[in-house]
Structure formats: structure tokens, C-alpha cells
């Protein structure tokens, strides 16, 4: 079945780059997403990538997609305290309107 | 353009009661999807409505139902509430016609006692 996996925790020093990794199983996924959730808040769409792309860059965010290995990563350059949140990797699954989420990676920033 | 809005933001119910949650999508969006978020199960897809019809459904019991109105606003109903239904319920809207970037509302936090 469809599944998305990601590590639960990541701790980085302020100013360093953060790299959050994710693997997925559904090779028919059209879209792959990164969402951010701050405490007590809903989900904020950070960025997404089409399955026929390898890379997408948006300011401090870089998404890399390895479709052969079904591996997705999110790199946050110059990580700031405001980046502290849970980051969810997600795929569009068998239907574009039904998103399958990973368990989320909690990113904490060390001074 | 206003974002996705959900009401109420917080709700406390007791076991056996029923509850109705509301979601207003972004103007022009015709698809509304509902998700349940719990610490144990994470984010799980409930169902999606498009043009007043349920288009996709997740693996939840029949106690969970929904509907969509002609203005694309959607409601979700949970009958005979159980303790395990305590969760953050999120709705997301999209155009629903190929460009499938979904935008999420702030959620309704339901506590069942």
C-alpha cells in the first residue's frame, strides 16, 4: 500500500543547513509535498515538486527527488529559530486529492 | 484572498454525542478534503468532496460522514463519539481539477470526554 516514512527528530545548530529525508512507496505519485506545522497550528504548504522533476529551489528551500529510489529531501539553508516546527513529507498517492502523509520530523534548533 | 477557515476551533463533547464541523474553502476552490490528526496515527485522510459529491474516501467507519454545499463549503459529522475520536480535524481545499496543491485550514480540535 501507500506509505511515507521519515525520521522523527532532527536537531541542527542555528545558521547551519537542515536536511530532512523521506521515502515513499507509491511510484504513481504525481506530486510530492513538504508541509510545516508549528505548535497549535494547521499545516502550511512549504513547497511541492512534480514527480518528473529532480530538484526545485525556492529561496532557502531546496527539494531533491530521486524517483528511482523513491527518496525525497528538503534542505533548509541558514536554519533559523523560526524554522522550529514539525515537517511533513507527503505524496499525492493514487488520487491527487488524497494526500498520504509521513509521521513528521520535529526540527529543533540549537543556539 | 482569504484562506481556508474552520469552525469551531475548539470543541469538547462527551462519548455518545455527535458533532458537526464546518470548513469554508478558499474562494474558487471546489474540492474540500478532510483529515484527522492524532498523536498515535498521525495525519489520515477521511474523505474528499468535489461539486457536492464524495469523490474519495479513506478507511474510517461510517460514523464519519460529510457533505458539501453548492457554495463549496463542507461539513463533517461524527456520530456516536468515542474517546479515540479526540483529534485535530483539518480540512484542505484545492481547485480539484488537476492542479492539486491543497491548502489547509487551522483545524478544529475536538476533545471527547
CSV table of N, CA and C in Angstrom, one decimal, chain B residues 53-95:
chain,number,residue,atom,x,y,z
B,53,UNK,N,-20.2,16.2,-4.3
B,53,UNK,CA,-20.2,14.7,-4.3
B,53,UNK,C,-18.9,14.2,-3.6
B,54,UNK,N,-19.1,13.1,-2.9
B,54,UNK,CA,-17.9,12.5,-2.3
B,54,UNK,C,-17.1,11.8,-3.4
B,55,UNK,N,-15.9,12.2,-3.6
B,55,UNK,CA,-15.1,11.7,-4.7
B,55,UNK,C,-14.1,10.7,-4.2
B,56,UNK,N,-13.6,10.8,-3.0
B,56,UNK,CA,-12.6,9.8,-2.4
B,56,UNK,C,-13.0,9.6,-1.0
B,57,UNK,N,-12.6,8.4,-0.5
B,57,UNK,CA,-12.9,8.1,0.9
B,57,UNK,C,-11.7,7.3,1.5
B,58,UNK,N,-11.4,7.6,2.7
B,58,UNK,CA,-10.4,6.9,3.4
B,58,UNK,C,-11.0,5.7,4.2
B,59,UNK,N,-10.2,5.2,5.1
B,59,UNK,CA,-10.6,4.0,5.8
B,59,UNK,C,-11.1,4.3,7.2
B,60,UNK,N,-12.2,5.0,7.2
B,60,UNK,CA,-12.8,5.3,8.5
B,60,UNK,C,-14.2,4.7,8.6
B,61,UNK,N,-14.7,4.4,9.8
B,61,UNK,CA,-16.0,3.8,9.9
B,61,UNK,C,-17.2,4.8,9.5
B,62,UNK,N,-18.3,4.2,9.3
B,62,UNK,CA,-19.5,5.0,8.8
B,62,UNK,C,-19.9,6.1,9.7
B,63,UNK,N,-19.4,6.1,10.9
B,63,UNK,CA,-19.8,7.2,11.9
B,63,UNK,C,-19.3,8.5,11.4
B,64,UNK,N,-18.3,8.5,10.5
B,64,UNK,CA,-17.7,9.7,10.0
B,64,UNK,C,-18.4,9.9,8.6
B,65,UNK,N,-19.0,11.1,8.5
B,65,UNK,CA,-19.7,11.4,7.2
B,65,UNK,C,-19.4,12.9,6.9
B,66,UNK,N,-19.8,13.2,5.7
B,66,UNK,CA,-19.6,14.6,5.3
B,66,UNK,C,-20.6,15.0,4.2
B,67,UNK,N,-20.5,16.3,3.9
B,67,UNK,CA,-21.3,16.8,2.8
B,67,UNK,C,-20.7,18.1,2.3
B,68,UNK,N,-21.1,18.4,1.1
B,68,UNK,CA,-20.6,19.7,0.6
B,68,UNK,C,-21.8,20.4,0.0
B,69,UNK,N,-21.8,21.7,0.1
B,69,UNK,CA,-22.9,22.6,-0.3
B,69,UNK,C,-22.6,23.2,-1.7
B,70,UNK,N,-23.5,23.8,-2.3
B,70,UNK,CA,-23.3,24.4,-3.6
B,70,UNK,C,-22.3,25.5,-3.6
B,71,UNK,N,-22.1,26.1,-2.5
B,71,UNK,CA,-21.0,27.2,-2.4
B,71,UNK,C,-19.7,26.6,-2.0
B,72,UNK,N,-19.5,25.3,-2.1
B,72,UNK,CA,-18.3,24.5,-1.8
B,72,UNK,C,-18.0,24.4,-0.3
B,73,UNK,N,-18.7,25.1,0.5
B,73,UNK,CA,-18.5,24.8,2.0
B,73,UNK,C,-18.8,23.4,2.3
B,74,UNK,N,-18.1,22.9,3.3
B,74,UNK,CA,-18.2,21.5,3.6
B,74,UNK,C,-18.4,21.3,5.1
B,75,UNK,N,-19.2,20.3,5.4
B,75,UNK,CA,-19.4,19.9,6.8
B,75,UNK,C,-19.0,18.5,7.0
B,76,UNK,N,-18.4,18.2,8.2
B,76,UNK,CA,-18.1,16.8,8.6
B,76,UNK,C,-18.8,16.5,9.8
B,77,UNK,N,-19.4,15.3,9.9
B,77,UNK,CA,-20.2,14.9,11.0
B,77,UNK,C,-19.6,13.6,11.6
B,78,UNK,N,-19.5,13.5,12.9
B,78,UNK,CA,-19.1,12.3,13.6
B,78,UNK,C,-20.2,11.9,14.6
B,79,UNK,N,-20.8,10.8,14.4
B,79,UNK,CA,-21.9,10.4,15.3
B,79,UNK,C,-21.3,9.4,16.3
B,80,UNK,N,-22.1,9.2,17.4
B,80,UNK,CA,-21.7,8.3,18.5
B,80,UNK,C,-20.2,8.4,18.8
B,81,UNK,N,-19.8,9.6,19.3
B,81,UNK,CA,-18.4,9.8,19.5
B,81,UNK,C,-17.8,8.9,20.5
B,82,UNK,N,-16.5,8.5,20.2
B,82,UNK,CA,-15.7,7.7,21.1
B,82,UNK,C,-14.5,8.5,21.5
B,83,UNK,N,-13.9,8.0,22.6
B,83,UNK,CA,-12.8,8.7,23.2
B,83,UNK,C,-11.7,8.8,22.1
B,84,UNK,N,-11.5,7.8,21.3
B,84,UNK,CA,-10.5,7.8,20.3
B,84,UNK,C,-10.7,8.8,19.1
B,85,UNK,N,-11.9,9.4,19.1
B,85,UNK,CA,-12.1,10.4,18.1
B,85,UNK,C,-11.5,11.8,18.5
B,86,UNK,N,-11.0,11.9,19.7
B,86,UNK,CA,-10.3,13.1,20.0
B,86,UNK,C,-9.1,13.4,19.1
B,87,UNK,N,-9.1,14.5,18.4
B,87,UNK,CA,-8.1,14.7,17.4
B,87,UNK,C,-8.2,16.2,16.9
B,88,UNK,N,-7.2,16.5,16.1
B,88,UNK,CA,-7.3,17.7,15.3
B,88,UNK,C,-7.8,17.4,14.0
B,89,UNK,N,-8.9,18.0,13.6
B,89,UNK,CA,-9.5,17.7,12.3
B,89,UNK,C,-9.2,18.9,11.3
B,90,UNK,N,-8.5,18.5,10.3
B,90,UNK,CA,-8.1,19.5,9.3
B,90,UNK,C,-8.8,19.4,8.0
B,91,UNK,N,-9.2,20.5,7.4
B,91,UNK,CA,-9.7,20.5,6.1
B,91,UNK,C,-8.8,21.2,5.2
B,92,UNK,N,-8.8,20.8,3.9
B,92,UNK,CA,-7.9,21.4,2.9
B,92,UNK,C,-8.8,21.6,1.6
B,93,UNK,N,-8.4,22.7,0.9
B,93,UNK,CA,-9.2,22.9,-0.3
B,93,UNK,C,-8.2,23.1,-1.5
B,94,UNK,N,-8.7,22.8,-2.6
B,94,UNK,CA,-8.0,22.9,-3.9
B,94,UNK,C,-8.9,23.1,-5.0
B,95,UNK,N,-8.4,23.5,-6.2
B,95,UNK,CA,-9.2,23.7,-7.3
B,95,UNK,C,-9.9,22.4,-7.7
